[in-house]
PDB file of C-alpha atoms and ligand atoms in Angstrom:
ATOM      1  CA  MET A   1      78.314  27.028  50.631  1.00 42.00           C
ATOM      2  CA  SER A   2      78.010  25.818  47.086  1.00 43.00           C
ATOM      3  CA  GLU A   3      80.905  27.819  45.678  1.00 43.00           C
ATOM      4  CA  ALA A   4      83.349  26.647  48.332  1.00 43.00           C
ATOM      5  CA  ALA A   5      82.081  23.092  48.087  1.00 41.00           C
ATOM      6  CA  ALA A   6      82.914  23.059  44.409  1.00 43.00           C
ATOM      7  CA  THR A   7      86.533  23.953  45.118  1.00 44.00           C
ATOM      8  CA  ALA A   8      86.956  21.790  48.221  1.00 44.00           C
ATOM      9  CA  PRO A   9      85.541  18.322  47.582  1.00 44.00           C
ATOM     10  CA  ALA A  10      87.292  16.762  50.594  1.00 46.00           C
ATOM     11  CA  THR A  11      85.509  19.183  52.900  1.00 51.00           C
ATOM     12  CA  ALA A  12      82.247  19.161  51.020  1.00 51.00           C
ATOM     13  CA  SER A  13      81.835  15.408  51.379  1.00 59.00           C
ATOM     14  CA  LYS A  14      81.287  15.619  55.149  1.00 79.00           C
ATOM     15  CA  LEU A  15      78.771  18.445  54.896  1.00 89.00           C
ATOM     16  CA  GLY A  16      75.057  17.792  54.873  1.00 93.00           C
ATOM     17  CA  ALA A  17      72.128  19.531  53.254  1.00 96.00           C
ATOM     18  CA  PRO A  18      71.695  23.312  53.543  1.00 97.00           C
ATOM     19  CA  ILE A  19      70.474  24.268  57.013  1.00 97.00           C
ATOM     20  CA  ILE A  20      70.673  28.074  56.676  1.00 98.00           C
ATOM     21  CA  GLU A  21      69.853  29.938  53.501  1.00 98.00           C
ATOM     22  CA  MET A  22      69.927  33.699  53.126  1.00 98.00           C
ATOM     23  CA  ARG A  23      68.694  34.754  49.707  1.00 98.00           C
ATOM     24  CA  ASP A  24      69.052  38.357  48.584  1.00 98.00           C
ATOM     25  CA  VAL A  25      68.529  39.580  52.124  1.00 98.00           C
ATOM     26  CA  ASN A  26      68.167  43.320  52.539  1.00 98.00           C
ATOM     27  CA  LYS A  27      67.731  45.318  55.688  1.00 98.00           C
ATOM     28  CA  TRP A  28      67.491  48.992  56.499  1.00 98.00           C
ATOM     29  CA  TYR A  29      67.839  50.872  59.767  1.00 97.00           C
ATOM     30  CA  GLY A  30      65.602  53.780  58.824  1.00 96.00           C
ATOM     31  CA  GLU A  31      67.238  55.203  55.704  1.00 97.00           C
ATOM     32  CA  PHE A  32      70.456  53.308  56.239  1.00 98.00           C
ATOM     33  CA  HIS A  33      70.807  50.244  53.992  1.00 98.00           C
ATOM     34  CA  VAL A  34      72.684  47.917  56.347  1.00 98.00           C
ATOM     35  CA  LEU A  35      72.408  44.583  54.447  1.00 98.00           C
ATOM     36  CA  ARG A  36      72.571  44.606  50.664  1.00 98.00           C
ATOM     37  CA  ASN A  37      71.517  41.460  48.819  1.00 98.00           C
ATOM     38  CA  VAL A  38      73.222  39.152  51.285  1.00 98.00           C
ATOM     39  CA  ASN A  39      73.427  35.557  50.058  1.00 98.00           C
ATOM     40  CA  LEU A  40      74.733  32.805  52.287  1.00 98.00           C
ATOM     41  CA  THR A  41      74.170  29.071  52.321  1.00 98.00           C
ATOM     42  CA  VAL A  42      75.372  27.054  55.292  1.00 98.00           C
ATOM     43  CA  ARG A  43      75.252  23.270  55.211  1.00 98.00           C
ATOM     44  CA  LYS A  44      74.752  20.988  58.177  1.00 97.00           C
ATOM     45  CA  GLY A  45      78.121  20.562  59.874  1.00 97.00           C
ATOM     46  CA  GLU A  46      79.685  23.491  58.042  1.00 98.00           C
ATOM     47  CA  ARG A  47      81.897  25.942  59.904  1.00 98.00           C
ATOM     48  CA  VAL A  48      81.674  29.432  58.465  1.00 98.00           C
ATOM     49  CA  VAL A  49      83.887  32.299  59.604  1.00 98.00           C
ATOM     50  CA  VAL A  50      82.677  35.812  58.818  1.00 98.00           C
ATOM     51  CA  CYS A  51      85.080  38.740  58.899  1.00 98.00           C
ATOM     52  CA  GLY A  52      85.105  42.311  57.707  1.00 98.00           C
ATOM     53  CA  PRO A  53      85.581  45.874  58.904  1.00 97.00           C
ATOM     54  CA  SER A  54      83.702  47.263  61.869  1.00 97.00           C
ATOM     55  CA  GLY A  55      80.263  48.448  60.801  1.00 98.00           C
ATOM     56  CA  SER A  56      80.098  46.189  57.732  1.00 98.00           C
ATOM     57  CA  GLY A  57      76.928  44.435  58.912  1.00 98.00           C
ATOM     58  CA  LYS A  58      78.348  41.180  60.308  1.00 98.00           C
ATOM     59  CA  SER A  59      76.421  41.313  63.588  1.00 98.00           C
ATOM     60  CA  THR A  60      73.252  42.424  61.855  1.00 98.00           C
ATOM     61  CA  ALA A  61      73.504  39.560  59.371  1.00 98.00           C
ATOM     62  CA  ILE A  62      73.885  36.840  61.976  1.00 98.00           C
ATOM     63  CA  ARG A  63      71.306  38.407  64.290  1.00 97.00           C
ATOM     64  CA  CYS A  64      68.804  38.098  61.438  1.00 97.00           C
ATOM     65  CA  ILE A  65      69.359  34.329  61.479  1.00 96.00           C
ATOM     66  CA  ASN A  66      67.782  33.933  64.925  1.00 92.00           C
ATOM     67  CA  ARG A  67      65.441  36.860  64.386  1.00 93.00           C
ATOM     68  CA  LEU A  68      67.037  39.207  66.905  1.00 94.00           C
ATOM     69  CA  GLU A  69      66.801  41.544  63.910  1.00 96.00           C
ATOM     70  CA  GLU A  70      64.229  41.500  61.131  1.00 95.00           C
ATOM     71  CA  HIS A  71      65.116  41.747  57.476  1.00 96.00           C
ATOM     72  CA  GLN A  72      62.807  43.632  55.141  1.00 96.00           C
ATOM     73  CA  LYS A  73      63.472  41.972  51.809  1.00 96.00           C
ATOM     74  CA  GLY A  74      64.658  38.562  50.666  1.00 97.00           C
ATOM     75  CA  GLN A  75      64.367  35.189  52.342  1.00 96.00           C
ATOM     76  CA  ILE A  76      65.977  33.526  55.327  1.00 96.00           C
ATOM     77  CA  ILE A  77      65.297  29.817  55.770  1.00 95.00           C
ATOM     78  CA  VAL A  78      66.623  27.960  58.806  1.00 95.00           C
ATOM     79  CA  ASP A  79      66.229  24.192  58.790  1.00 92.00           C
ATOM     80  CA  GLY A  80      63.297  24.446  56.418  1.00 91.00           C
ATOM     81  CA  ILE A  81      61.550  27.184  58.390  1.00 91.00           C
ATOM     82  CA  GLU A  82      61.189  30.527  56.676  1.00 92.00           C
ATOM     83  CA  LEU A  83      61.672  33.508  58.976  1.00 92.00           C
ATOM     84  CA  THR A  84      58.622  35.691  58.727  1.00 86.00           C
ATOM     85  CA  ALA A  85      56.638  37.827  61.135  1.00 79.00           C
ATOM     86  CA  ASN A  86      54.973  34.595  62.290  1.00 78.00           C
ATOM     87  CA  LEU A  87      55.787  34.275  65.989  1.00 72.00           C
ATOM     88  CA  LYS A  88      55.417  30.506  66.043  1.00 80.00           C
ATOM     89  CA  ASN A  89      58.280  30.181  63.597  1.00 79.00           C
ATOM     90  CA  ILE A  90      60.445  32.525  65.607  1.00 84.00           C
ATOM     91  CA  GLU A  91      60.117  30.317  68.653  1.00 82.00           C
ATOM     92  CA  ALA A  92      61.055  27.291  66.575  1.00 84.00           C
ATOM     93  CA  ILE A  93      64.139  29.130  65.317  1.00 89.00           C
ATOM     94  CA  ARG A  94      65.265  30.158  68.781  1.00 87.00           C
ATOM     95  CA  ARG A  95      65.132  26.484  69.757  1.00 87.00           C
ATOM     96  CA  GLU A  96      67.347  25.631  66.841  1.00 92.00           C
ATOM     97  CA  VAL A  97      69.934  28.385  67.011  1.00 96.00           C
ATOM     98  CA  GLY A  98      72.212  29.228  69.957  1.00 96.00           C
ATOM     99  CA  MET A  99      74.066  32.512  70.119  1.00 97.00           C
ATOM    100  CA  VAL A 100      77.133  33.726  71.981  1.00 98.00           C
ATOM    101  CA  PHE A 101      77.891  37.453  72.110  1.00 97.00           C
ATOM    102  CA  GLN A 102      80.953  39.560  72.673  1.00 96.00           C
ATOM    103  CA  GLN A 103      79.494  40.647  76.009  1.00 95.00           C
ATOM    104  CA  PHE A 104      78.678  37.465  77.858  1.00 93.00           C
ATOM    105  CA  ASN A 105      75.205  38.622  78.995  1.00 93.00           C
ATOM    106  CA  LEU A 106      75.162  36.369  82.048  1.00 97.00           C
ATOM    107  CA  PHE A 107      72.729  37.184  84.845  1.00 97.00           C
ATOM    108  CA  PRO A 108      74.974  38.662  87.571  1.00 98.00           C
ATOM    109  CA  HIS A 109      72.621  37.819  90.453  1.00 98.00           C
ATOM    110  CA  LEU A 110      72.413  34.127  89.535  1.00 98.00           C
ATOM    111  CA  THR A 111      75.076  31.479  90.075  1.00 98.00           C
ATOM    112  CA  VAL A 112      76.715  29.824  87.097  1.00 98.00           C
ATOM    113  CA  LEU A 113      74.512  26.761  87.559  1.00 98.00           C
ATOM    114  CA  GLU A 114      71.380  28.930  87.806  1.00 98.00           C
ATOM    115  CA  ASN A 115      72.391  30.798  84.646  1.00 98.00           C
ATOM    116  CA  LEU A 116      72.619  27.469  82.843  1.00 98.00           C
ATOM    117  CA  THR A 117      69.364  25.991  84.130  1.00 98.00           C
ATOM    118  CA  LEU A 118      67.110  29.072  84.007  1.00 97.00           C
ATOM    119  CA  ALA A 119      65.896  28.770  80.413  1.00 95.00           C
ATOM    120  CA  PRO A 120      65.751  24.957  80.312  1.00 96.00           C
ATOM    121  CA  ILE A 121      63.584  24.946  83.469  1.00 97.00           C
ATOM    122  CA  TRP A 122      61.343  27.941  82.724  1.00 94.00           C
ATOM    123  CA  VAL A 123      61.154  27.931  78.935  1.00 91.00           C
ATOM    124  CA  ARG A 124      61.562  24.231  78.142  1.00 91.00           C
ATOM    125  CA  LYS A 125      59.947  22.906  81.335  1.00 95.00           C
ATOM    126  CA  VAL A 126      62.844  20.515  81.925  1.00 97.00           C
ATOM    127  CA  PRO A 127      62.749  19.057  85.464  1.00 98.00           C
ATOM    128  CA  LYS A 128      65.280  20.858  87.714  1.00 98.00           C
ATOM    129  CA  LYS A 129      67.409  17.793  88.420  1.00 98.00           C
ATOM    130  CA  GLU A 130      67.719  16.946  84.743  1.00 98.00           C
ATOM    131  CA  ALA A 131      68.515  20.576  83.864  1.00 98.00           C
ATOM    132  CA  GLU A 132      71.265  20.582  86.500  1.00 98.00           C
ATOM    133  CA  GLU A 133      72.727  17.341  85.180  1.00 98.00           C
ATOM    134  CA  THR A 134      72.796  18.759  81.668  1.00 98.00           C
ATOM    135  CA  ALA A 135      74.343  21.980  82.982  1.00 98.00           C
ATOM    136  CA  MET A 136      77.105  20.055  84.780  1.00 98.00           C
ATOM    137  CA  TYR A 137      77.742  18.019  81.640  1.00 98.00           C
ATOM    138  CA  TYR A 138      78.334  21.204  79.621  1.00 98.00           C
ATOM    139  CA  LEU A 139      80.340  22.872  82.395  1.00 98.00           C
ATOM    140  CA  ASN A 140      82.616  19.849  82.220  1.00 97.00           C
ATOM    141  CA  ARG A 141      82.781  20.237  78.477  1.00 96.00           C
ATOM    142  CA  VAL A 142      83.979  23.838  78.845  1.00 97.00           C
ATOM    143  CA  ARG A 143      86.254  22.656  81.661  1.00 96.00           C
ATOM    144  CA  ILE A 144      84.948  24.718  84.592  1.00 97.00           C
ATOM    145  CA  PRO A 145      82.676  22.380  86.593  1.00 98.00           C
ATOM    146  CA  GLU A 146      84.275  23.693  89.800  1.00 98.00           C
ATOM    147  CA  GLN A 147      82.767  27.149  89.149  1.00 98.00           C
ATOM    148  CA  ALA A 148      79.149  25.949  89.212  1.00 98.00           C
ATOM    149  CA  ASN A 149      78.167  27.689  92.437  1.00 98.00           C
ATOM    150  CA  LYS A 150      80.021  30.948  91.896  1.00 98.00           C
ATOM    151  CA  TYR A 151      78.549  34.169  90.569  1.00 98.00           C
ATOM    152  CA  PRO A 152      79.650  35.540  87.168  1.00 98.00           C
ATOM    153  CA  GLY A 153      81.437  38.469  88.858  1.00 98.00           C
ATOM    154  CA  GLN A 154      83.745  36.006  90.624  1.00 98.00           C
ATOM    155  CA  LEU A 155      84.953  34.540  87.306  1.00 98.00           C
ATOM    156  CA  SER A 156      87.514  35.752  84.783  1.00 97.00           C
ATOM    157  CA  GLY A 157      86.303  37.003  81.402  1.00 97.00           C
ATOM    158  CA  GLY A 158      87.422  33.790  79.712  1.00 98.00           C
ATOM    159  CA  GLN A 159      85.561  31.693  82.268  1.00 98.00           C
ATOM    160  CA  GLN A 160      82.436  33.836  81.883  1.00 98.00           C
ATOM    161  CA  GLN A 161      82.495  33.398  78.131  1.00 98.00           C
ATOM    162  CA  ARG A 162      82.856  29.631  78.557  1.00 98.00           C
ATOM    163  CA  VAL A 163      79.814  29.729  80.860  1.00 98.00           C
ATOM    164  CA  ALA A 164      77.950  31.653  78.148  1.00 98.00           C
ATOM    165  CA  ILE A 165      78.840  28.964  75.604  1.00 98.00           C
ATOM    166  CA  ALA A 166      77.765  26.207  77.999  1.00 98.00           C
ATOM    167  CA  ARG A 167      74.512  28.079  78.631  1.00 98.00           C
ATOM    168  CA  SER A 168      73.754  28.084  74.914  1.00 97.00           C
ATOM    169  CA  LEU A 169      74.616  24.405  74.592  1.00 97.00           C
ATOM    170  CA  CYS A 170      72.199  23.514  77.425  1.00 97.00           C
ATOM    171  CA  MET A 171      69.387  24.429  75.013  1.00 95.00           C
ATOM    172  CA  LYS A 172      70.697  21.715  72.624  1.00 95.00           C
ATOM    173  CA  PRO A 173      70.900  23.924  69.529  1.00 96.00           C
ATOM    174  CA  ASN A 174      71.655  22.479  66.105  1.00 96.00           C
ATOM    175  CA  ILE A 175      73.373  25.687  65.027  1.00 98.00           C
ATOM    176  CA  MET A 176      75.664  28.001  66.988  1.00 98.00           C
ATOM    177  CA  LEU A 177      76.247  31.641  66.130  1.00 98.00           C
ATOM    178  CA  PHE A 178      79.244  33.383  67.659  1.00 98.00           C
ATOM    179  CA  ASP A 179      79.550  37.165  67.428  1.00 98.00           C
ATOM    180  CA  GLU A 180      83.150  38.140  68.188  1.00 98.00           C
ATOM    181  CA  PRO A 181      83.187  35.955  71.290  1.00 98.00           C
ATOM    182  CA  THR A 182      86.809  36.720  72.159  1.00 98.00           C
ATOM    183  CA  SER A 183      87.091  40.390  71.326  1.00 96.00           C
ATOM    184  CA  ALA A 184      86.162  41.625  74.811  1.00 96.00           C
ATOM    185  CA  LEU A 185      88.694  39.303  76.455  1.00 97.00           C
ATOM    186  CA  ASP A 186      92.181  39.972  77.730  1.00 95.00           C
ATOM    187  CA  PRO A 187      94.660  38.350  75.329  1.00 95.00           C
ATOM    188  CA  GLU A 188      95.657  35.560  77.703  1.00 96.00           C
ATOM    189  CA  MET A 189      92.036  34.361  77.843  1.00 96.00           C
ATOM    190  CA  VAL A 190      91.364  34.194  74.144  1.00 97.00           C
ATOM    191  CA  LYS A 191      92.844  30.736  73.667  1.00 97.00           C
ATOM    192  CA  GLU A 192      90.749  28.995  76.338  1.00 97.00           C
ATOM    193  CA  VAL A 193      87.579  30.203  74.601  1.00 98.00           C
ATOM    194  CA  LEU A 194      88.817  29.374  71.097  1.00 98.00           C
ATOM    195  CA  ASP A 195      89.781  25.886  72.328  1.00 97.00           C
ATOM    196  CA  VAL A 196      86.180  25.284  73.372  1.00 97.00           C
ATOM    197  CA  MET A 197      84.993  26.478  69.970  1.00 97.00           C
ATOM    198  CA  VAL A 198      87.483  24.243  68.164  1.00 97.00           C
ATOM    199  CA  GLY A 199      86.174  21.325  70.233  1.00 96.00           C
ATOM    200  CA  LEU A 200      82.615  22.085  69.136  1.00 97.00           C
ATOM    201  CA  ALA A 201      83.709  22.434  65.527  1.00 96.00           C
ATOM    202  CA  ASN A 202      85.481  19.071  65.651  1.00 95.00           C
ATOM    203  CA  GLU A 203      82.289  17.434  66.861  1.00 95.00           C
ATOM    204  CA  GLY A 204      80.470  18.603  63.768  1.00 95.00           C
ATOM    205  CA  MET A 205      78.457  21.512  65.164  1.00 97.00           C
ATOM    206  CA  THR A 206      77.142  23.807  62.453  1.00 98.00           C
ATOM    207  CA  MET A 207      78.675  27.172  63.299  1.00 98.00           C
ATOM    208  CA  ILE A 208      78.838  30.717  62.025  1.00 98.00           C
ATOM    209  CA  CYS A 209      81.573  32.632  63.798  1.00 98.00           C
ATOM    210  CA  VAL A 210      82.139  36.328  63.362  1.00 98.00           C
ATOM    211  CA  THR A 211      85.752  36.692  64.415  1.00 98.00           C
ATOM    212  CA  HIS A 212      89.050  38.212  63.417  1.00 96.00           C
ATOM    213  CA  GLU A 213      90.996  35.338  64.976  1.00 97.00           C
ATOM    214  CA  MET A 214      92.468  34.147  61.723  1.00 96.00           C
ATOM    215  CA  GLY A 215      94.463  31.307  63.308  1.00 96.00           C
ATOM    216  CA  PHE A 216      91.144  29.896  64.478  1.00 97.00           C
ATOM    217  CA  ALA A 217      89.658  30.504  61.040  1.00 97.00           C
ATOM    218  CA  ARG A 218      92.448  28.591  59.328  1.00 96.00           C
ATOM    219  CA  THR A 219      92.025  25.696  61.777  1.00 94.00           C
ATOM    220  CA  VAL A 220      88.278  25.210  61.638  1.00 96.00           C
ATOM    221  CA  ALA A 221      86.657  27.097  58.779  1.00 98.00           C
ATOM    222  CA  ASP A 222      85.181  25.229  55.849  1.00 97.00           C
ATOM    223  CA  THR A 223      84.193  28.556  54.383  1.00 98.00           C
ATOM    224  CA  MET A 224      85.340  32.137  54.804  1.00 98.00           C
ATOM    225  CA  VAL A 225      83.003  35.065  54.217  1.00 98.00           C
ATOM    226  CA  PHE A 226      84.188  38.640  53.885  1.00 98.00           C
ATOM    227  CA  MET A 227      81.658  41.446  54.371  1.00 98.00           C
ATOM    228  CA  ASP A 228      82.109  45.121  53.617  1.00 98.00           C
ATOM    229  CA  ARG A 229      79.518  47.924  53.659  1.00 98.00           C
ATOM    230  CA  GLY A 230      76.586  45.566  54.030  1.00 98.00           C
ATOM    231  CA  GLU A 231      77.634  43.232  51.222  1.00 98.00           C
ATOM    232  CA  VAL A 232      79.068  39.759  51.108  1.00 98.00           C
ATOM    233  CA  VAL A 233      82.095  40.596  49.015  1.00 98.00           C
ATOM    234  CA  GLU A 234      83.720  37.191  48.990  1.00 97.00           C
ATOM    235  CA  THR A 235      82.861  33.616  49.932  1.00 97.00           C
ATOM    236  CA  SER A 236      85.592  31.026  49.546  1.00 97.00           C
ATOM    237  CA  ALA A 237      87.455  28.104  51.056  1.00 97.00           C
ATOM    238  CA  PRO A 238      90.122  29.250  53.539  1.00 97.00           C
ATOM    239  CA  GLN A 239      93.089  28.060  51.455  1.00 96.00           C
ATOM    240  CA  GLU A 240      91.945  30.274  48.623  1.00 96.00           C
ATOM    241  CA  PHE A 241      90.725  33.100  50.854  1.00 97.00           C
ATOM    242  CA  PHE A 242      94.085  33.596  52.551  1.00 96.00           C
ATOM    243  CA  ALA A 243      96.377  32.746  49.641  1.00 95.00           C
ATOM    244  CA  GLN A 244      94.620  34.525  46.799  1.00 95.00           C
ATOM    245  CA  PRO A 245      91.600  36.599  47.791  1.00 96.00           C
ATOM    246  CA  LYS A 246      89.422  37.356  44.795  1.00 95.00           C
ATOM    247  CA  SER A 247      88.565  40.891  45.806  1.00 96.00           C
ATOM    248  CA  GLU A 248      90.829  43.889  46.324  1.00 96.00           C
ATOM    249  CA  ARG A 249      88.733  44.836  49.368  1.00 96.00           C
ATOM    250  CA  THR A 250      89.407  41.443  50.974  1.00 97.00           C
ATOM    251  CA  ARG A 251      93.108  41.761  50.230  1.00 96.00           C
ATOM    252  CA  ALA A 252      93.250  45.222  51.803  1.00 96.00           C
ATOM    253  CA  PHE A 253      91.398  44.026  54.890  1.00 96.00           C
ATOM    254  CA  LEU A 254      93.597  40.963  55.364  1.00 96.00           C
ATOM    255  CA  GLY A 255      96.635  43.190  54.903  1.00 94.00           C
ATOM    256  CA  GLN A 256      95.505  45.246  57.879  1.00 93.00           C
ATOM    257  CA  ILE A 257      94.726  42.427  60.291  1.00 89.00           C
ATOM    258  CA  LEU A 258      97.287  39.723  59.501  1.00 83.00           C
TER     259      LEU A 258
HETATM  260  P1  ADP B   1      79.562  44.900  62.397  1.00 88.88           P
HETATM  261  O1  ADP B   1      79.066  43.817  63.277  1.00 88.88           O
HETATM  262  O2  ADP B   1      80.115  44.412  61.107  1.00 88.88           O
HETATM  263  O3  ADP B   1      80.540  45.807  63.096  1.00 88.88           O
HETATM  264  P2  ADP B   1      76.856  45.915  62.602  1.00 88.88           P
HETATM  265  O4  ADP B   1      75.994  44.882  61.991  1.00 88.88           O
HETATM  266  O5  ADP B   1      76.904  45.979  64.086  1.00 88.88           O
HETATM  267  O6  ADP B   1      78.332  45.822  61.979  1.00 88.88           O
HETATM  268  O7  ADP B   1      76.415  47.353  62.113  1.00 88.88           O
HETATM  269  C1  ADP B   1      76.333  47.685  60.750  1.00 88.88           C
HETATM  270  C2  ADP B   1      75.926  49.138  60.622  1.00 88.88           C
HETATM  271  O8  ADP B   1      74.611  49.314  61.087  1.00 88.88           O
HETATM  272  C3  ADP B   1      76.795  50.097  61.404  1.00 88.88           C
HETATM  273  O9  ADP B   1      76.965  51.259  60.638  1.00 88.88           O
HETATM  274  C4  ADP B   1      75.974  50.383  62.629  1.00 88.88           C
HETATM  275  O10 ADP B   1      76.259  51.652  63.138  1.00 88.88           O
HETATM  276  C5  ADP B   1      74.567  50.294  62.102  1.00 88.88           C
HETATM  277  N1  ADP B   1      73.626  49.839  63.136  1.00 88.88           N
HETATM  278  C6  ADP B   1      73.730  48.726  63.866  1.00 88.88           C
HETATM  279  N2  ADP B   1      72.671  48.569  64.691  1.00 88.88           N
HETATM  280  C7  ADP B   1      71.876  49.645  64.460  1.00 88.88           C
HETATM  281  C8  ADP B   1      70.611  50.074  64.985  1.00 88.88           C
HETATM  282  N3  ADP B   1      69.960  49.357  65.913  1.00 88.88           N
HETATM  283  N4  ADP B   1      70.101  51.235  64.504  1.00 88.88           N
HETATM  284  C9  ADP B   1      70.740  51.950  63.562  1.00 88.88           C
HETATM  285  N5  ADP B   1      71.928  51.585  63.012  1.00 88.88           N
HETATM  286  C10 ADP B   1      72.488  50.456  63.454  1.00 88.88           C
HETATM  287 MG1   MG B   2      79.559  43.316  65.224  1.00 88.88          MG
END
């Protein structure tokens, strides 16, 4: 994020070249203008936290980055690949970008281990044994290796979300998108999921996290983005964002949630 980098040289120095660029991105659902000239640059290793009122376009914006949604105007470039209607590019993007949703979207009829190995085996053609080793590595990383042979329904919400994160990581993405990963969880389970995300952030994963967990944001964010009514209203370093938001809309929003 060039603006934030200019005000936070200590942070900027560890960030690499831009890996995601959204330039004047516009999207409509029918008549409804859901994204209005959205601009966002994310550098390799940057941790971006996106917040804003419900319905402001946060999910739509990040879903455009892995082409779960299509934009109609403007440019989105992910690791040098421009997102167009070209299917070949879309597959390349999906390899690059992992996504974790509010609803964990695990397959209920498959065990945890099977959930983690399904795509590597069938999409990536990874040999089963290797896929299982990778899966166990990431289950260890999210600290639930003992749940490998259970079914999602036998796990708590926090454990299921950690499985969902591990499942994404098994595809070895360079970028992780999180869309309110803790907002469907009971309060006592929020921390165990945020801890996993902090761990990933500390290892230098490039991340965009839509979340209203502002403690998390203060801990890990290099850059804060505030969206309202389809617009990026404010992009700034967290120190500045929380202490002296530039926009009245940001101030009002922070006043409601903090
Ligand atoms: P946020 O994640 O910030 O809550 P969303 O990106 O989910 O916001 O939605 C932005 C707006 O677009 C909302 O008004 C929502 O109702 C609308 N919207 C989202 N998905 C669709 C869709 N598939 N069709 C029509 N409108 C949609
Ligand atoms: Mg949303």
